[in-house]
Amino acid sequence: METEPSPPTPHAHELRLTRRQLMVNAGVAGTGLIVGGAIGTILTRILAPGQTQTLTSYPQVQIAHLNDLHVGKPVAFDYPLKGQSCYLIRLGTPALDGVGPQGDVVAFSTTCVHMGCSLADHYRAAYNVLGPCPCHMSTYDLSMGGMPTIGNATENLPQIELLVEQHGAIFAQGVWGLLYGFEHNLTSGTPIA
Ligand code: FES
């Protein structure tokens, strides 16, 4: 008896939207983002200050505008929960999964995936890297998806999925890679405002 062939399983890289797809989708998504953002704001405001919430999906949060960014000057923000520190950086050269007109805007967790030390204030613009980590020297290439280049880390630094809306607003909307210290990225904590 003949059986129907099963559909092909998508590879992991096929599940990641390319920067081009994101930009094309941005215009369509713009209106949805505004509506979704408004709902998110309302939900955030009815939570008491400091109240925790369990994330069931990644929030879509505006973190900056393209006009605010300067090459080599990181913008700090928390994502997906308060206390989960990240940097948004315009590298000045095209990057893997970079967004913006030059594809050079990226965002990463600033918590080292080796043993959790902070990489904040350890961005070296001349080399497009975060590091060396003050604890054990791990250094991550931000133009290559956070790939470790030296040191003890064996995993990429988690990269924040970005979306640029048609007027230049930059949104965080997901995380690629497991944040240090968590079994899952979608966990409980204090929502970002
Ligand atoms: S904690 Fe960063 S290299 Fe060990």
XYZ file of C-alpha atoms and ligand atoms in Angstrom:
197
model
C 0.000 0.000 0.000
C 1.304 3.447 -0.919
C 1.712 5.947 1.880
C 1.695 9.681 1.447
C 5.124 11.274 1.831
C 5.425 13.304 5.017
C 6.221 17.030 4.635
C 9.922 17.968 4.955
C 11.105 19.033 8.394
C 12.352 22.632 8.319
C 15.966 23.153 9.348
C 16.638 25.472 12.239
C 18.095 28.140 9.982
C 14.921 28.112 7.899
C 12.952 29.095 10.948
C 14.962 32.269 11.409
C 13.586 35.217 9.446
C 16.259 36.880 7.370
C 16.893 40.582 7.727
C 15.397 41.100 4.263
C 12.220 39.257 5.249
C 12.007 41.264 8.437
C 12.292 44.537 6.555
C 9.665 43.457 4.031
C 7.383 42.365 6.826
C 8.015 45.538 8.787
C 5.599 47.653 6.792
C 2.806 45.109 7.156
C 3.614 44.533 10.796
C 3.774 48.223 11.650
C 0.090 48.618 12.366
C 0.017 45.342 14.285
C 2.977 46.451 16.352
C 1.266 49.661 17.314
C -1.891 47.773 18.380
C 0.126 45.008 20.076
C 2.332 47.565 21.793
C -0.680 49.417 23.145
C -2.140 46.198 24.543
C 1.232 45.307 26.062
C 1.461 48.727 27.678
C -2.021 48.357 29.171
C -1.215 44.874 30.494
C 2.026 46.151 32.009
C 0.310 49.064 33.692
C -2.313 46.972 35.453
C 0.437 44.911 37.143
C 1.491 46.283 40.507
C 5.052 47.648 40.592
C 7.542 44.814 41.080
C 4.907 42.128 40.469
C 6.253 39.128 38.622
C 4.782 37.582 35.531
C 5.526 34.373 33.653
C 6.287 34.988 30.015
C 4.380 32.782 27.607
C 5.817 34.487 24.535
C 8.452 37.078 23.793
C 7.234 40.644 24.223
C 7.570 43.107 21.350
C 9.159 46.168 22.896
C 10.517 49.325 21.303
C 14.070 49.786 22.514
C 15.381 52.641 20.378
C 15.113 54.445 17.068
C 17.621 54.208 14.227
C 18.243 57.958 14.589
C 19.416 57.423 18.192
C 22.237 55.061 17.253
C 25.856 55.999 16.673
C 28.495 53.569 15.461
C 30.341 52.014 18.373
C 28.087 53.493 21.104
C 26.057 50.725 22.817
C 22.551 51.375 24.107
C 21.775 49.321 27.222
C 18.343 47.778 27.705
C 16.755 44.839 29.545
C 15.088 41.988 27.657
C 12.940 39.920 27.886
C 12.583 40.662 31.625
C 13.928 43.361 33.915
C 17.471 42.608 35.007
C 18.328 40.659 31.842
C 20.860 43.116 30.492
C 21.507 43.581 26.793
C 23.313 45.938 24.437
C 21.954 47.351 21.191
C 24.863 48.323 18.977
C 25.354 49.784 15.522
C 28.593 48.112 14.469
C 29.288 50.113 11.326
C 29.773 46.946 9.251
C 27.136 44.423 8.088
C 26.510 41.692 10.637
C 24.837 38.300 10.748
C 21.112 38.985 11.318
C 21.850 42.692 11.547
C 18.982 45.099 10.834
C 18.730 48.658 9.584
C 19.677 50.075 6.172
C 23.261 48.773 6.442
C 22.388 45.561 8.255
C 24.785 46.596 10.994
C 22.451 46.953 13.997
C 22.546 44.022 16.406
C 21.655 43.314 20.016
C 23.040 40.772 22.462
C 22.746 39.688 26.068
C 25.620 41.112 28.098
C 25.736 38.104 30.416
C 28.607 35.768 29.557
C 27.348 32.271 28.772
C 30.373 30.627 30.402
C 29.668 31.391 34.071
C 27.496 34.474 34.025
C 29.891 37.377 34.498
C 28.825 40.735 33.078
C 30.207 41.839 29.727
C 28.728 45.327 30.043
C 31.470 47.936 29.599
C 33.570 45.361 27.752
C 32.516 46.239 24.196
C 35.484 46.841 21.929
C 34.264 48.720 18.861
C 37.502 48.362 16.914
C 37.045 44.576 16.810
C 33.220 44.283 16.882
C 33.470 42.119 20.007
C 32.128 41.888 23.533
C 35.012 40.860 25.751
C 37.382 39.707 26.919
C 35.118 38.694 29.782
C 36.673 39.896 33.072
C 36.310 36.392 34.559
C 37.854 33.963 32.071
C 38.543 35.974 28.919
C 35.728 34.735 26.663
C 35.265 37.104 23.729
C 32.295 37.132 21.362
C 32.195 38.314 17.747
C 29.065 40.469 17.378
C 29.274 40.492 13.576
C 29.065 36.667 13.560
C 26.022 36.012 15.707
C 27.938 36.239 18.993
C 30.330 33.413 18.159
C 33.010 32.906 20.833
C 36.458 33.551 19.415
C 38.695 33.081 22.456
C 38.223 32.033 26.084
C 36.255 29.296 27.830
C 32.790 29.788 26.333
C 31.595 27.166 23.858
C 28.202 28.688 23.020
C 27.283 31.832 21.144
C 26.229 34.846 23.142
C 22.401 34.994 22.953
C 21.343 37.397 20.191
C 18.200 39.486 20.455
C 15.877 39.270 17.469
C 15.206 42.793 16.202
C 12.591 44.316 13.942
C 12.859 47.766 12.344
C 9.506 49.395 11.696
C 9.213 51.483 8.526
C 9.793 54.802 10.321
C 12.917 53.539 12.044
C 11.651 52.390 15.433
C 13.613 49.340 16.602
C 11.793 46.573 18.461
C 13.130 43.572 20.368
C 10.931 40.557 19.725
C 12.818 37.389 20.604
C 16.047 35.748 21.736
C 18.231 33.308 19.818
C 20.123 31.139 22.290
C 19.615 30.340 25.962
C 20.218 33.163 28.417
C 22.759 32.255 31.103
C 21.297 30.908 34.340
C 17.914 29.864 32.954
C 16.422 26.555 31.831
C 14.152 28.497 29.464
C 14.168 32.084 28.267
C 10.408 32.315 28.818
C 10.357 32.344 32.582
C 8.933 34.427 35.398
C 10.201 37.800 36.508
C 9.454 41.481 36.435
C 8.126 42.650 33.067
C 10.005 45.354 31.255
C 8.142 48.643 31.177
S 32.246 33.938 32.992
Fe 32.884 34.884 31.150
S 34.533 33.654 30.523
Fe 33.910 32.737 32.334
